[in-house]
Every structure is written in C-alpha cells, then in structure tokens.
PDB file of C-alpha atoms in Angstrom:
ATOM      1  CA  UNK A  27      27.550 -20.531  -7.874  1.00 37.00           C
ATOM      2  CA  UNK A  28      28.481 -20.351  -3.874  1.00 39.00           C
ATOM      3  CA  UNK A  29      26.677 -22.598  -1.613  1.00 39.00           C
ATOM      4  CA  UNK A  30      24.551 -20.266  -0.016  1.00 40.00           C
ATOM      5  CA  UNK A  31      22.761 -19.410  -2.866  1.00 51.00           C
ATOM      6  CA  UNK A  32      21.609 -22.955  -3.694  1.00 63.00           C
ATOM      7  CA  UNK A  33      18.331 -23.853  -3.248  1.00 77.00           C
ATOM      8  CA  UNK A  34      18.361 -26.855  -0.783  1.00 80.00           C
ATOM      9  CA  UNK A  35      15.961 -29.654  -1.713  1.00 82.00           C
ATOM     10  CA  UNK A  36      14.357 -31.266   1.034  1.00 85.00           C
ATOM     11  CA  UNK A  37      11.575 -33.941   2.161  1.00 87.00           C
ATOM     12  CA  UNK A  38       9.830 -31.099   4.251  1.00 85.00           C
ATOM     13  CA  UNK A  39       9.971 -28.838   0.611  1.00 83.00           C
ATOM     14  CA  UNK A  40       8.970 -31.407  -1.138  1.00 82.00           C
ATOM     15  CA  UNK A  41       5.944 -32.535   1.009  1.00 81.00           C
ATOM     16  CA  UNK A  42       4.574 -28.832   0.354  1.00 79.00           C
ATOM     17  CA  UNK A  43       4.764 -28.559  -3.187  1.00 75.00           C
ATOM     18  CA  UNK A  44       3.133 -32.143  -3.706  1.00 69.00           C
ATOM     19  CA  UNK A  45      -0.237 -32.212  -3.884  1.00 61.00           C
ATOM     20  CA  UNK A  46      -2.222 -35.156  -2.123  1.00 57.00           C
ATOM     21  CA  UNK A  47       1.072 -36.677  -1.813  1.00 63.00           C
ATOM     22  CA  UNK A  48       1.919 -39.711   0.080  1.00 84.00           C
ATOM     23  CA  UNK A  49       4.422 -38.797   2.891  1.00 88.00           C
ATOM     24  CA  UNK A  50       5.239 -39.321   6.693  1.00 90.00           C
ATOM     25  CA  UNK A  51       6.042 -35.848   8.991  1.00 88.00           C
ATOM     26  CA  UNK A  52       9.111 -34.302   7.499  1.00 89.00           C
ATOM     27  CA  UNK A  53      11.096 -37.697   7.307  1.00 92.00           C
ATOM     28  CA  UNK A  54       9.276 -39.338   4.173  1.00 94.00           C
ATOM     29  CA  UNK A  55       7.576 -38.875   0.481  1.00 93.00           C
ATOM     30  CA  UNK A  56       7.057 -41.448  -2.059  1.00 93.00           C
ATOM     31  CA  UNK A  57       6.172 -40.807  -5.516  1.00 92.00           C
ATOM     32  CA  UNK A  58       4.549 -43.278  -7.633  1.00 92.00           C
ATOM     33  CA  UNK A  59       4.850 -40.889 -11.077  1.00 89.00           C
ATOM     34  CA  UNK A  60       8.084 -39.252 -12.023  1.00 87.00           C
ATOM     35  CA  UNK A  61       6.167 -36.487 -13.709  1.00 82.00           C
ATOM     36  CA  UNK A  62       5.061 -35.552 -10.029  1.00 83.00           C
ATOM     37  CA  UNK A  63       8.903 -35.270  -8.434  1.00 83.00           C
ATOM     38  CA  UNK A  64       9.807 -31.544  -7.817  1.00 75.00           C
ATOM     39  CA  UNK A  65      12.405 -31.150 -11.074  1.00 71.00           C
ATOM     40  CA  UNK A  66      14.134 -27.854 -11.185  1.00 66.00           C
ATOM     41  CA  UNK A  67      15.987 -26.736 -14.052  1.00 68.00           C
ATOM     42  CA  UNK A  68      17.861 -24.643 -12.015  1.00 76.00           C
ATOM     43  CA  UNK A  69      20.418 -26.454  -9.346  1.00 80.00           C
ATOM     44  CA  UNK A  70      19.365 -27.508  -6.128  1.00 82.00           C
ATOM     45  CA  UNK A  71      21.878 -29.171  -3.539  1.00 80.00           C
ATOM     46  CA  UNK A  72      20.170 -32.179  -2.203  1.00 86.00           C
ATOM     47  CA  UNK A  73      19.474 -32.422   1.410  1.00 85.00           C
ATOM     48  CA  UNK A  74      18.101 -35.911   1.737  1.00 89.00           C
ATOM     49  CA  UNK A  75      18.382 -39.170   0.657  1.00 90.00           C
ATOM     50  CA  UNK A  76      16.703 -39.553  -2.773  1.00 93.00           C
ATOM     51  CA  UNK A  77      16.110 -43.162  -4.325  1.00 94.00           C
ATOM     52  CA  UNK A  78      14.282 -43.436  -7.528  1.00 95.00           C
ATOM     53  CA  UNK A  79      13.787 -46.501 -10.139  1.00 96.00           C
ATOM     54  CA  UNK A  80      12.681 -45.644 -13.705  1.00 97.00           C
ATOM     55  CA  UNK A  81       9.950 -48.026 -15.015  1.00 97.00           C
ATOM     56  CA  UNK A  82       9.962 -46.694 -19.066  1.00 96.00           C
ATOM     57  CA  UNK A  83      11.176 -44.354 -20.808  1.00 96.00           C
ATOM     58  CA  UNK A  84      14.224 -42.229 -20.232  1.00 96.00           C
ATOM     59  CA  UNK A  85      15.198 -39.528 -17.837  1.00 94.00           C
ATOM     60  CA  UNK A  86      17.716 -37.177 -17.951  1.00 93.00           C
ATOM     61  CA  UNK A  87      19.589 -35.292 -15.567  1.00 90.00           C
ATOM     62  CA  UNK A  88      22.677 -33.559 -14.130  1.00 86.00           C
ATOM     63  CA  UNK A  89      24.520 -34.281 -10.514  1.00 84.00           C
ATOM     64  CA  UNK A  90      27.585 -31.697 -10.091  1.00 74.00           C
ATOM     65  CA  UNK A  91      28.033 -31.208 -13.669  1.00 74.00           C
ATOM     66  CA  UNK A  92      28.311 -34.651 -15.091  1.00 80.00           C
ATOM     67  CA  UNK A  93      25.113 -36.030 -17.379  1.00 88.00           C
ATOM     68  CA  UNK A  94      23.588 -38.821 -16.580  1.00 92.00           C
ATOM     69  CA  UNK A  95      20.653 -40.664 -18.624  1.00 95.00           C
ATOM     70  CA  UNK A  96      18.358 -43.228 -17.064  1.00 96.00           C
ATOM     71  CA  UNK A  97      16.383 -45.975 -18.512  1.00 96.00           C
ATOM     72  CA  UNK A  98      14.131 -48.845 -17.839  1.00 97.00           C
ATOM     73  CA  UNK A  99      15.217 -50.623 -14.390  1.00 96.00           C
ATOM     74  CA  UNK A 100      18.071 -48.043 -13.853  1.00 96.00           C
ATOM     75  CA  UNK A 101      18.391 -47.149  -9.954  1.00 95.00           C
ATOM     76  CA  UNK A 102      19.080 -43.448  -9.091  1.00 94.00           C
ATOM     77  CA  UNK A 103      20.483 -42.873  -5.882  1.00 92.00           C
ATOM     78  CA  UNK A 104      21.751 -38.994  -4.645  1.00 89.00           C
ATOM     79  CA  UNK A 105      23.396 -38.467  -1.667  1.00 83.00           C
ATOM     80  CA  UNK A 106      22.973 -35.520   0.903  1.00 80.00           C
ATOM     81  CA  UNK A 107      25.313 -32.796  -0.454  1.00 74.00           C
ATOM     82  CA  UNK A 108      24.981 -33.161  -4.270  1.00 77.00           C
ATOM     83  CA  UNK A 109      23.699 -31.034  -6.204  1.00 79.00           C
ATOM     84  CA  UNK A 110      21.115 -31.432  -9.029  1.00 86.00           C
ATOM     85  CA  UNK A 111      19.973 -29.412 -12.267  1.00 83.00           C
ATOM     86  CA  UNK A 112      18.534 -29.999 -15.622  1.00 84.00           C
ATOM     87  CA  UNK A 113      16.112 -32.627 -15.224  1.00 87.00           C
ATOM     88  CA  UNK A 114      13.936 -33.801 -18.699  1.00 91.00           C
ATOM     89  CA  UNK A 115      11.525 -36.768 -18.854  1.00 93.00           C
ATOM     90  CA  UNK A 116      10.696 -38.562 -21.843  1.00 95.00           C
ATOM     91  CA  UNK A 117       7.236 -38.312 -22.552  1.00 94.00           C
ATOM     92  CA  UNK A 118       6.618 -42.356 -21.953  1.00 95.00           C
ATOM     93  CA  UNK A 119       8.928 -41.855 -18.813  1.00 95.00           C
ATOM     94  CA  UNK A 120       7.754 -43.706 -15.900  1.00 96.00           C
ATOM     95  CA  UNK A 121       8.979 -44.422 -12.680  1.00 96.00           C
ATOM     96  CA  UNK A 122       8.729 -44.463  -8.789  1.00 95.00           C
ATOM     97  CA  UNK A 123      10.831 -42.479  -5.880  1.00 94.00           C
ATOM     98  CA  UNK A 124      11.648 -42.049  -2.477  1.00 94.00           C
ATOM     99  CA  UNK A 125      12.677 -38.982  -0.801  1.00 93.00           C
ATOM    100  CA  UNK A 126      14.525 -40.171   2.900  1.00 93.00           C
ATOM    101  CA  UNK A 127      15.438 -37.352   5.423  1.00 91.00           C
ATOM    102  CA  UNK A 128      18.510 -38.043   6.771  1.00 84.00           C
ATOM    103  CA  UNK A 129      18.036 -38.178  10.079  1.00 83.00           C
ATOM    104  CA  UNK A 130      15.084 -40.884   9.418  1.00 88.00           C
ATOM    105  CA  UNK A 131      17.128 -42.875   7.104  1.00 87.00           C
ATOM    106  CA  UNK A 132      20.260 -42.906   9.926  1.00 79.00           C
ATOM    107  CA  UNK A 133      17.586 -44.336  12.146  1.00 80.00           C
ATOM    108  CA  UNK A 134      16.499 -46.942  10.246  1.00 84.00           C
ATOM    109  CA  UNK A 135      20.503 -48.211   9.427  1.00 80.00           C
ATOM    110  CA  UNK A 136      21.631 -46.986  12.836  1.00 72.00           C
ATOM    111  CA  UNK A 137      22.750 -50.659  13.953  1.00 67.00           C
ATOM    112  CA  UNK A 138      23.489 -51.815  10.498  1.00 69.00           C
ATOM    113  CA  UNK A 139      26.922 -49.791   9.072  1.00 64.00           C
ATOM    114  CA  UNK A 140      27.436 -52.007   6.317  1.00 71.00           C
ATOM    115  CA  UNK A 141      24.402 -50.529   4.441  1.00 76.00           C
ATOM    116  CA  UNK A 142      25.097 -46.964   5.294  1.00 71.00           C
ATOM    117  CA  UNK A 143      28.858 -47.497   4.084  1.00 71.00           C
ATOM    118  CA  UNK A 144      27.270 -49.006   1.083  1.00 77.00           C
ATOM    119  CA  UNK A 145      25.231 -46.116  -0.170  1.00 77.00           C
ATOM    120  CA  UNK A 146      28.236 -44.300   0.512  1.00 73.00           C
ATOM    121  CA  UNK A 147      29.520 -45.771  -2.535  1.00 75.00           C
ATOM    122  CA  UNK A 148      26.929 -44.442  -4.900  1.00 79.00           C
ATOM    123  CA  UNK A 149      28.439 -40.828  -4.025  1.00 72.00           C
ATOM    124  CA  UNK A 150      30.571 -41.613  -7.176  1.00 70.00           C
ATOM    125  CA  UNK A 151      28.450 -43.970  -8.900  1.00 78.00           C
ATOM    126  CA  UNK A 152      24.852 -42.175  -8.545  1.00 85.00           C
ATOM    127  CA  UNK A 153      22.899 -44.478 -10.935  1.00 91.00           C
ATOM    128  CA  UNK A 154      23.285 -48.604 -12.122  1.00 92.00           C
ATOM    129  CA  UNK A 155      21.353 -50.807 -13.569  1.00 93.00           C
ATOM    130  CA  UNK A 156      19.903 -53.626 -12.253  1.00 94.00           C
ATOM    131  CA  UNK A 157      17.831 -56.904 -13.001  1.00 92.00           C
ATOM    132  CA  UNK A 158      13.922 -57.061 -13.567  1.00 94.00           C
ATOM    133  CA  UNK A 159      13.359 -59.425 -11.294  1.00 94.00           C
ATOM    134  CA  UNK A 160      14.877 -57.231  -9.277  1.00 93.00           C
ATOM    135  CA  UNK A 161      13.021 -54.129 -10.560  1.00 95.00           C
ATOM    136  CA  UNK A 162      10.101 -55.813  -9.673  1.00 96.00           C
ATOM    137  CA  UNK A 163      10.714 -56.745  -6.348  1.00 95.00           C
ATOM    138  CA  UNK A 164      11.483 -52.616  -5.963  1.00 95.00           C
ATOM    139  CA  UNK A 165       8.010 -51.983  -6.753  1.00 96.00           C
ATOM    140  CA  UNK A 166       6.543 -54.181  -4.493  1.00 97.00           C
ATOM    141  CA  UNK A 167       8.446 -52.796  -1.424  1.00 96.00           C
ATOM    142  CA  UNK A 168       7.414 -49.354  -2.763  1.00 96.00           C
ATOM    143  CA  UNK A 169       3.325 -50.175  -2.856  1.00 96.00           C
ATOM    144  CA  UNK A 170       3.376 -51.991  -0.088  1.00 96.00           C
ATOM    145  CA  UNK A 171       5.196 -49.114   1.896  1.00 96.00           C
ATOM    146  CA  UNK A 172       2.964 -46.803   0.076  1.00 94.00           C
ATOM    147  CA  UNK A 173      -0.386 -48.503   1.177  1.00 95.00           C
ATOM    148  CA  UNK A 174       1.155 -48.513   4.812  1.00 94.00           C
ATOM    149  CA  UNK A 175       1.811 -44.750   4.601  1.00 93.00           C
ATOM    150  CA  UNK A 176      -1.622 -44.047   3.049  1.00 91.00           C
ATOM    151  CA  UNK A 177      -2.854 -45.686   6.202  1.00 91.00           C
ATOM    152  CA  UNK A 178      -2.959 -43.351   8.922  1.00 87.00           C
ATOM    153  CA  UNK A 179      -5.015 -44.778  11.392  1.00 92.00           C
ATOM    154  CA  UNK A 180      -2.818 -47.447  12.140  1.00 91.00           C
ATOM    155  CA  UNK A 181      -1.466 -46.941  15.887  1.00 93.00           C
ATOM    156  CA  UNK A 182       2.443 -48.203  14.329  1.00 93.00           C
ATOM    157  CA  UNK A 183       2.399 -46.993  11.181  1.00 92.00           C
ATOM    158  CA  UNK A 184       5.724 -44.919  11.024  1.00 90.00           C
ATOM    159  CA  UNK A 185       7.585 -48.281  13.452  1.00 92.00           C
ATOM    160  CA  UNK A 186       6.029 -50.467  10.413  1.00 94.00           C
ATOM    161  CA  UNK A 187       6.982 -47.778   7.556  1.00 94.00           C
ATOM    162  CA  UNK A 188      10.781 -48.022   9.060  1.00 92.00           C
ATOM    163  CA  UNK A 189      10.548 -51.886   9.113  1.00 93.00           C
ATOM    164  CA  UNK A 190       9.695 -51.813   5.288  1.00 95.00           C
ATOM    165  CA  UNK A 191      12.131 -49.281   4.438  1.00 93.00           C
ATOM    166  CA  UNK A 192      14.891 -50.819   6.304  1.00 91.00           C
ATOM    167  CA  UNK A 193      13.923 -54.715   4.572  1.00 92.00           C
ATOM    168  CA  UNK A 194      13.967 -52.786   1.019  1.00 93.00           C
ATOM    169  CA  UNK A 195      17.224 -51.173   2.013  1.00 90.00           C
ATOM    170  CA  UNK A 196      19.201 -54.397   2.143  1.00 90.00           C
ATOM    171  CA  UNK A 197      18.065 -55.552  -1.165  1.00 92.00           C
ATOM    172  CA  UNK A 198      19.366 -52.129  -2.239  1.00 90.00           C
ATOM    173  CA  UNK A 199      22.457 -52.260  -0.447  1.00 89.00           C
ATOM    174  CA  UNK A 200      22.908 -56.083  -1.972  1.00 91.00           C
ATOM    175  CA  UNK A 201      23.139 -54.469  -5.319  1.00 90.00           C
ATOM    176  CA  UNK A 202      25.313 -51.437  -4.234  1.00 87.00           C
ATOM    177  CA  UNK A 203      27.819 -54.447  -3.429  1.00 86.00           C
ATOM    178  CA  UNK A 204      27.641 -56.212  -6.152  1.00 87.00           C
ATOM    179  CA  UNK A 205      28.061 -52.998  -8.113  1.00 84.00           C
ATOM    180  CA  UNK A 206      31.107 -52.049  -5.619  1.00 79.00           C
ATOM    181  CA  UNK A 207      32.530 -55.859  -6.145  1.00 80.00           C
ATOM    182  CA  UNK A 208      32.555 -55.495  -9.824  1.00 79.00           C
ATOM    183  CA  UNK A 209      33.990 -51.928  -9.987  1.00 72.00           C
ATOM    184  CA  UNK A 210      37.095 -52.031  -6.991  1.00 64.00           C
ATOM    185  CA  UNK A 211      39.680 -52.415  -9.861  1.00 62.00           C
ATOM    186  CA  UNK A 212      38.477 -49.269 -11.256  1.00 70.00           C
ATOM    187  CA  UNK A 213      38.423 -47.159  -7.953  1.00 74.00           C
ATOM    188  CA  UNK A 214      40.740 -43.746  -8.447  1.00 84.00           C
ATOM    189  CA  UNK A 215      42.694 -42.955  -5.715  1.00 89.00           C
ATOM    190  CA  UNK A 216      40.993 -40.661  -3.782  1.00 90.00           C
ATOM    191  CA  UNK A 217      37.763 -43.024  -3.693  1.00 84.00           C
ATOM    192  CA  UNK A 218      40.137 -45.680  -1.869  1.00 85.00           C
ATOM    193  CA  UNK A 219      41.135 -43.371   0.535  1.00 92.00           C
ATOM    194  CA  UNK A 220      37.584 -42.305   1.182  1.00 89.00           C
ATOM    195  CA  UNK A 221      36.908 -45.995   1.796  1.00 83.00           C
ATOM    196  CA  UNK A 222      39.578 -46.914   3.459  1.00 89.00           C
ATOM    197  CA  UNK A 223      38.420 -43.816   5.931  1.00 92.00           C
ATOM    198  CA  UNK A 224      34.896 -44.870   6.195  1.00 86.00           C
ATOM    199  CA  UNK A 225      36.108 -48.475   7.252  1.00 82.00           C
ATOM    200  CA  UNK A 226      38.550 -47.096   9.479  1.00 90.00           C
ATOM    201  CA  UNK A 227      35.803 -44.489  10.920  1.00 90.00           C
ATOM    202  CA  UNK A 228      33.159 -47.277  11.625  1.00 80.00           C
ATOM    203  CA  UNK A 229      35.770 -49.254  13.730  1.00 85.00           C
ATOM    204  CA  UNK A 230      37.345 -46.197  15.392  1.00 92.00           C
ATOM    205  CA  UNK A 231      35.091 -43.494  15.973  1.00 91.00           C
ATOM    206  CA  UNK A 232      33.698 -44.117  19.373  1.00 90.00           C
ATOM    207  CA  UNK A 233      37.354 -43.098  20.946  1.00 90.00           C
ATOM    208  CA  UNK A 234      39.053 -41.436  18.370  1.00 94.00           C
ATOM    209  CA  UNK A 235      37.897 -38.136  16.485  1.00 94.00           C
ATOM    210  CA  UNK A 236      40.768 -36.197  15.017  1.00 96.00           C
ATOM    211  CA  UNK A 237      41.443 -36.449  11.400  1.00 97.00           C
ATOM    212  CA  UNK A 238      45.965 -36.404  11.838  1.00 97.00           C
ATOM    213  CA  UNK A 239      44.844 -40.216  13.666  1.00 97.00           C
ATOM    214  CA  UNK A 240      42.876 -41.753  10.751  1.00 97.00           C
ATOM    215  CA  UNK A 241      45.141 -39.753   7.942  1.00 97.00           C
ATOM    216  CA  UNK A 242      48.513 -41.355   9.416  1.00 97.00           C
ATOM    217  CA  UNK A 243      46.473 -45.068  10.211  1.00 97.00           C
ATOM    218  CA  UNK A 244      46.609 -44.537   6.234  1.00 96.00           C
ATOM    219  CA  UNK A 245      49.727 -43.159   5.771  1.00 96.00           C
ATOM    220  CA  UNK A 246      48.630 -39.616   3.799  1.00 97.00           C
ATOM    221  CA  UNK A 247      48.614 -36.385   5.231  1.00 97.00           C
ATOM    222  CA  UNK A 248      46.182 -34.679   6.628  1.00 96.00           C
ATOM    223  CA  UNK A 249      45.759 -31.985   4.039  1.00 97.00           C
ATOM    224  CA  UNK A 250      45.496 -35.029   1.294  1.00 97.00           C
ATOM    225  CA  UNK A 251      42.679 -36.823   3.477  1.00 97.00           C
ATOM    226  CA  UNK A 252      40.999 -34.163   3.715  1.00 97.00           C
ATOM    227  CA  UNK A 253      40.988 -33.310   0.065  1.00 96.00           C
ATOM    228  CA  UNK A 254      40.260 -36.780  -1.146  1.00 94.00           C
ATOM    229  CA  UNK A 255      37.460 -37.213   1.094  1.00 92.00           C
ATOM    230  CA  UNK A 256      35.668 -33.455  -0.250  1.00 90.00           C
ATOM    231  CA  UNK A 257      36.339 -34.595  -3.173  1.00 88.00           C
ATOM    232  CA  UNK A 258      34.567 -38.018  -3.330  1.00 83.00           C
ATOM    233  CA  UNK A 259      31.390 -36.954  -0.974  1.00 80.00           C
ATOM    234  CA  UNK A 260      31.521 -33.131  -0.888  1.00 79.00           C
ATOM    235  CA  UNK A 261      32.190 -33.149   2.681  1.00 85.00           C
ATOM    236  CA  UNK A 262      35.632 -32.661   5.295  1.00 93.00           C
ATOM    237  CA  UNK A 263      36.437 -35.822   7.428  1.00 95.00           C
ATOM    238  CA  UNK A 264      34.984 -33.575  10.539  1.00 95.00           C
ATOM    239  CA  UNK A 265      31.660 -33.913   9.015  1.00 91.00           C
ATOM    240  CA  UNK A 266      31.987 -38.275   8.785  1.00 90.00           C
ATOM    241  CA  UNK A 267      33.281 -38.053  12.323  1.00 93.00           C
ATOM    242  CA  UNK A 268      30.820 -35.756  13.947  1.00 92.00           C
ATOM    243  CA  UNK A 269      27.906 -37.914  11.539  1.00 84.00           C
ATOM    244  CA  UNK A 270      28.841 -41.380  13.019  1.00 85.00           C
ATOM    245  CA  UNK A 271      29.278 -40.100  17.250  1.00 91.00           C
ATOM    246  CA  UNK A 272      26.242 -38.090  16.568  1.00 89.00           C
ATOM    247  CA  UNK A 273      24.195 -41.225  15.975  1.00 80.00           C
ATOM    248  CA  UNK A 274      26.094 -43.625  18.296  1.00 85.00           C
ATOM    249  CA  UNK A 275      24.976 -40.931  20.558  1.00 90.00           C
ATOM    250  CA  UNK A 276      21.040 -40.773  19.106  1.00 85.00           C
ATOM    251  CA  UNK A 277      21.052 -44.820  19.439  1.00 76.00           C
ATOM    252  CA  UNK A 278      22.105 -44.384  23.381  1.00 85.00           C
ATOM    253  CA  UNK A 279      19.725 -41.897  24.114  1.00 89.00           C
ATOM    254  CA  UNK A 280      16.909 -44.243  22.607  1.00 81.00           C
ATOM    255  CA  UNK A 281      17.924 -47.541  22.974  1.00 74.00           C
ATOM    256  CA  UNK A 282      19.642 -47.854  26.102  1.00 81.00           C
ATOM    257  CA  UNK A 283      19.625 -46.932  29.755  1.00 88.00           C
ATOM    258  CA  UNK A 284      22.782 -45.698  29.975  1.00 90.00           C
ATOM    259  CA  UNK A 285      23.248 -42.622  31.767  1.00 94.00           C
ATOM    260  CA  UNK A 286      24.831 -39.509  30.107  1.00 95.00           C
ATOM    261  CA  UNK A 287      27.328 -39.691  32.277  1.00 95.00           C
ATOM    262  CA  UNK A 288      27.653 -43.538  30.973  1.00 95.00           C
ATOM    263  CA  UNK A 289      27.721 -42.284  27.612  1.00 95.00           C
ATOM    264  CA  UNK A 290      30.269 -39.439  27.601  1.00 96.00           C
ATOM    265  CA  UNK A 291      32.641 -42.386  29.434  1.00 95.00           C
ATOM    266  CA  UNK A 292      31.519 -44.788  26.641  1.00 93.00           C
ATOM    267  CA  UNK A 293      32.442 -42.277  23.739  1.00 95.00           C
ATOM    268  CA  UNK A 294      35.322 -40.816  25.523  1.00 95.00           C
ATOM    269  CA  UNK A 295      34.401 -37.368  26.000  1.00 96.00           C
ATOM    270  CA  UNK A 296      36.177 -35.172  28.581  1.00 95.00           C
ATOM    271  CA  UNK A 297      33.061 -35.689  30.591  1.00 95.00           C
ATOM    272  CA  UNK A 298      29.570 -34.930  30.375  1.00 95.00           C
ATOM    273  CA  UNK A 299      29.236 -31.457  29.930  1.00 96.00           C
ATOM    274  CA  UNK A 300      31.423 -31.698  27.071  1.00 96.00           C
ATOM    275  CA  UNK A 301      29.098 -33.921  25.841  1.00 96.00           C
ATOM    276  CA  UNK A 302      25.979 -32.116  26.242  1.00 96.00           C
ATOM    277  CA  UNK A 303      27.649 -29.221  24.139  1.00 96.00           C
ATOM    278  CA  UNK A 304      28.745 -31.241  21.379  1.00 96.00           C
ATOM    279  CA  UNK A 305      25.717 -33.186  20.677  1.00 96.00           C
ATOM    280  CA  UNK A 306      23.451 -29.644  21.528  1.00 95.00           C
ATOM    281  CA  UNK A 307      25.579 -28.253  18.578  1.00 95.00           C
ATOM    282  CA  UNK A 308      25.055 -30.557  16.209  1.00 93.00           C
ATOM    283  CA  UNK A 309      21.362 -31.759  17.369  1.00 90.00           C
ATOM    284  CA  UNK A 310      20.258 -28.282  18.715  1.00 93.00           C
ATOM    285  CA  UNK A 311      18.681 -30.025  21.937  1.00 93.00           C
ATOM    286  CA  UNK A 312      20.127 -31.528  24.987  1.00 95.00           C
ATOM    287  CA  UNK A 313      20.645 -35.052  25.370  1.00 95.00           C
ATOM    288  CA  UNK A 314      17.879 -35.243  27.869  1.00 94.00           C
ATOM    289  CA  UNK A 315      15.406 -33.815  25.813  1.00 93.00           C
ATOM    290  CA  UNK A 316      16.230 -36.129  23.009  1.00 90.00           C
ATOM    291  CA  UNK A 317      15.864 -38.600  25.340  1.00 90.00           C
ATOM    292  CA  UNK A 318      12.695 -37.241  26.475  1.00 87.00           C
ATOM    293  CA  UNK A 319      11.208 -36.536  23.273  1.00 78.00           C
TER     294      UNK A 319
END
C-alpha cells in the first residue's frame, strides 16, 4: 500500500471521534479504557506520539508487519511514522493511553535530548515490560494529569499539563535506558549507525546539516546512512536534521531574545532570509509570527 493512501492517525482525529474525551487543543488525549482508543483494523500510519500501558488482559496488534502481544504492565510506545493495523482486545483487557502531538511533545523535551534520543530507541523495540511498582507509579502520573486536564478553569492548566507530562517522561525514558543498556549487544548494524547518527546529530546540528558530513564522521557512505537510518525510523537523515534546527529554532523564538538575525548567525545560516524560508517551509509561518503567536 503507497503512503498516500494511508490513513494518518492523529491527536486532532482522535479528539473527534472520542466522545466526552479528556484532551488539550490538538496537542493531547488521554484514555483511561483501551476499549475507547480509535483501533482500526485497517492500517493507519501514526502521526503522533502514542504511549499506552496495559493494566489486564492482553492486546494484540501489528506495527509494520511484525505482531506484537501485550500483557499486564507491558509499555507500548509508537513513534511518528509507523504504521499500525489489526488491533484485538481481550475481553478482560484493560489499560490506559496517551496520544502526544509531536510538536507538543518536542516542546516539552526541547532542552532535554537525552529523553527524545531515548524514545528514539523504541522505533525498534515498540513495547517492554516493566515493573509494578513501576506500573503503578504510570497510573498515578496518568490520573493526576487527567484530573489537571479535566480542569479547565485553571488559568495554567496546559504550562501544568506539560510539567506533568515532562516529570512522567523521565521515568519513561529511565526505563527506555535500562531497556537500551540491557539490549546494546544485540543492536544490528543499521540500529548502531542510526545511533551513532542521532548522537552525532545532537552535538552537531546547529552548524552542520548535510548528510556526506555525519556519513564520513562515521565512516559509511552516504547512500548506506541513508538507508540504515529509513530503515530503523522510516525516515531520510534530512528529516533528523531539519527535526532538531527546526526546534533549536522554536526554543529561540520562545525562550530567548535573540534577534533573527542573532539566530540565523547562531545556527549558521547564510543569513536571515535564508532563515525565514527554511523555518516558513517546514513551520508554514514566519519566525516573527511564531514569535508573536
């Protein structure tokens, strides 16, 4: 099946076809009963971040082709740019979910790379177990961000919302590396490289944006990078690079006075104009209005 004929799933979507749901603009829905989460037979190419934790039972379900069977305190975690299919609950299935824009979840880990490299990670391992004590501790970050989101008369709700999200996050992200700790002997070779990029992106990316740099920093070709890296997170090298200065970018704009000017020199872009284009591309505003808005 091509791309364009896949049925994107996203937070905005899903907000519509949940009734008296708990959720937060377009950026946020929780679900607190699995039998309520939008499950297609037919495939749908996630467009968000989607976290889920199965309570009882067992459910069953497909990302690109492989089977994969959750049970009781088993953590399911898809990336943006996966796609899903063939979902089945058990009838005592239980559990609780979050569906993340991206956008909202890259501004809640903005200043904090190590967790977004982390869930990174669970590209090729999309669901692992983890402790009830640790299970339990999920729940409570997901009521208590659920009673927050329920309350919408609170002047900070969404700054409070992102607080929550970002605290639950690291306890997340502590598993995902555990999880990666245990399973680096068993990498294959093209999830090293993709690693090895990522690492090498985070440090570099704010002067240096061409994919021949970071493919002979590790000593492959280009052609090889780029097919190791679609093949571990479904997307080119361009798309990491143009994710990471996008958001350096987004954090400027918002959490600094620097000029645009200031920031094109910062980023090393031919100059400011060039800037402007590049981020109106990939944003579809100017800088200003971002800033603005």
């Amino acid at each position: 099946m091509n791309n364009h004929q896949l049925t994107n799933a996203t937070v905005a979507l899903a907000k519509q076809e949940l009734e008296g749901g708990h959720y937060i603009d377009d950026d946020l829905v929780l679900y607190d009963r699995f039998e309520d989460l939008p499950l297609p037979k037919d495939p749908r190419r996630i467009n968000c971040l989607f976290v889920a934790l199965c309570l009882e039972g067992t459910a069953q379900y497909m990302v690109d082709t492989l089977e994969y069977q959750a049970q009781k305190n088993d953590v399911i975690i898809i990336n943006a740019g996966h796609v899903t299919n063939n979902y089945t609950l058990s009838s005592d299935c239980r559990g609780i979910a979050i569906m993340c824009s991206n956008n909202f979840f890259q501004e809640i880990v903005m200043e904090i790379h190590e967790i977004s490299s982390l869930f990174l990670f669970v590209q090729s391992h999309p669901m692992f177990h983890i402790k009830e004590e640790t299970a339990q501790t999920f729940v409570e970050y997901f009521n208590l961000i659920q009673r927050k989101v329920k309350d919408s008369s609170h002047r900070f709700r969404k700054e409070l919302v992102t607080v929550l999200l970002k605290s639950m996050l690291y306890d997340i992200g502590n598993e995902i590396y555990q999880l990666q700790l245990s399973t680096n002997n068993k990498q294959t070779r093209a999830e090293k490289i993709f690693y090895d990029f990522i690492q090498l992106l985070q440090e570099h990316f704010r002067y240096e944006r061409r994919v021949n740099w970071y493919a002979g920093q590790l000593n492959i070709t280009p052609k090889y990078l780029s097919e190791s890296v679609k093949q571990v997170s479904k997307r080119p090298p361009n798309d990491w690079i143009d994710r990471y200065v996008i958001m350096e970018i987004r954090v400027l704009l918002k959490n600094s006075t620097m000029s645009i000017k200031e920031i094109a020199q910062e980023l090393h872009f031919p100059n400011q104009s060039f800037l402007g284009k590049y981020f109106k591309e990939h944003v579809g505003m100017s800088p200003l209005k971002y800033r603005k808005g």
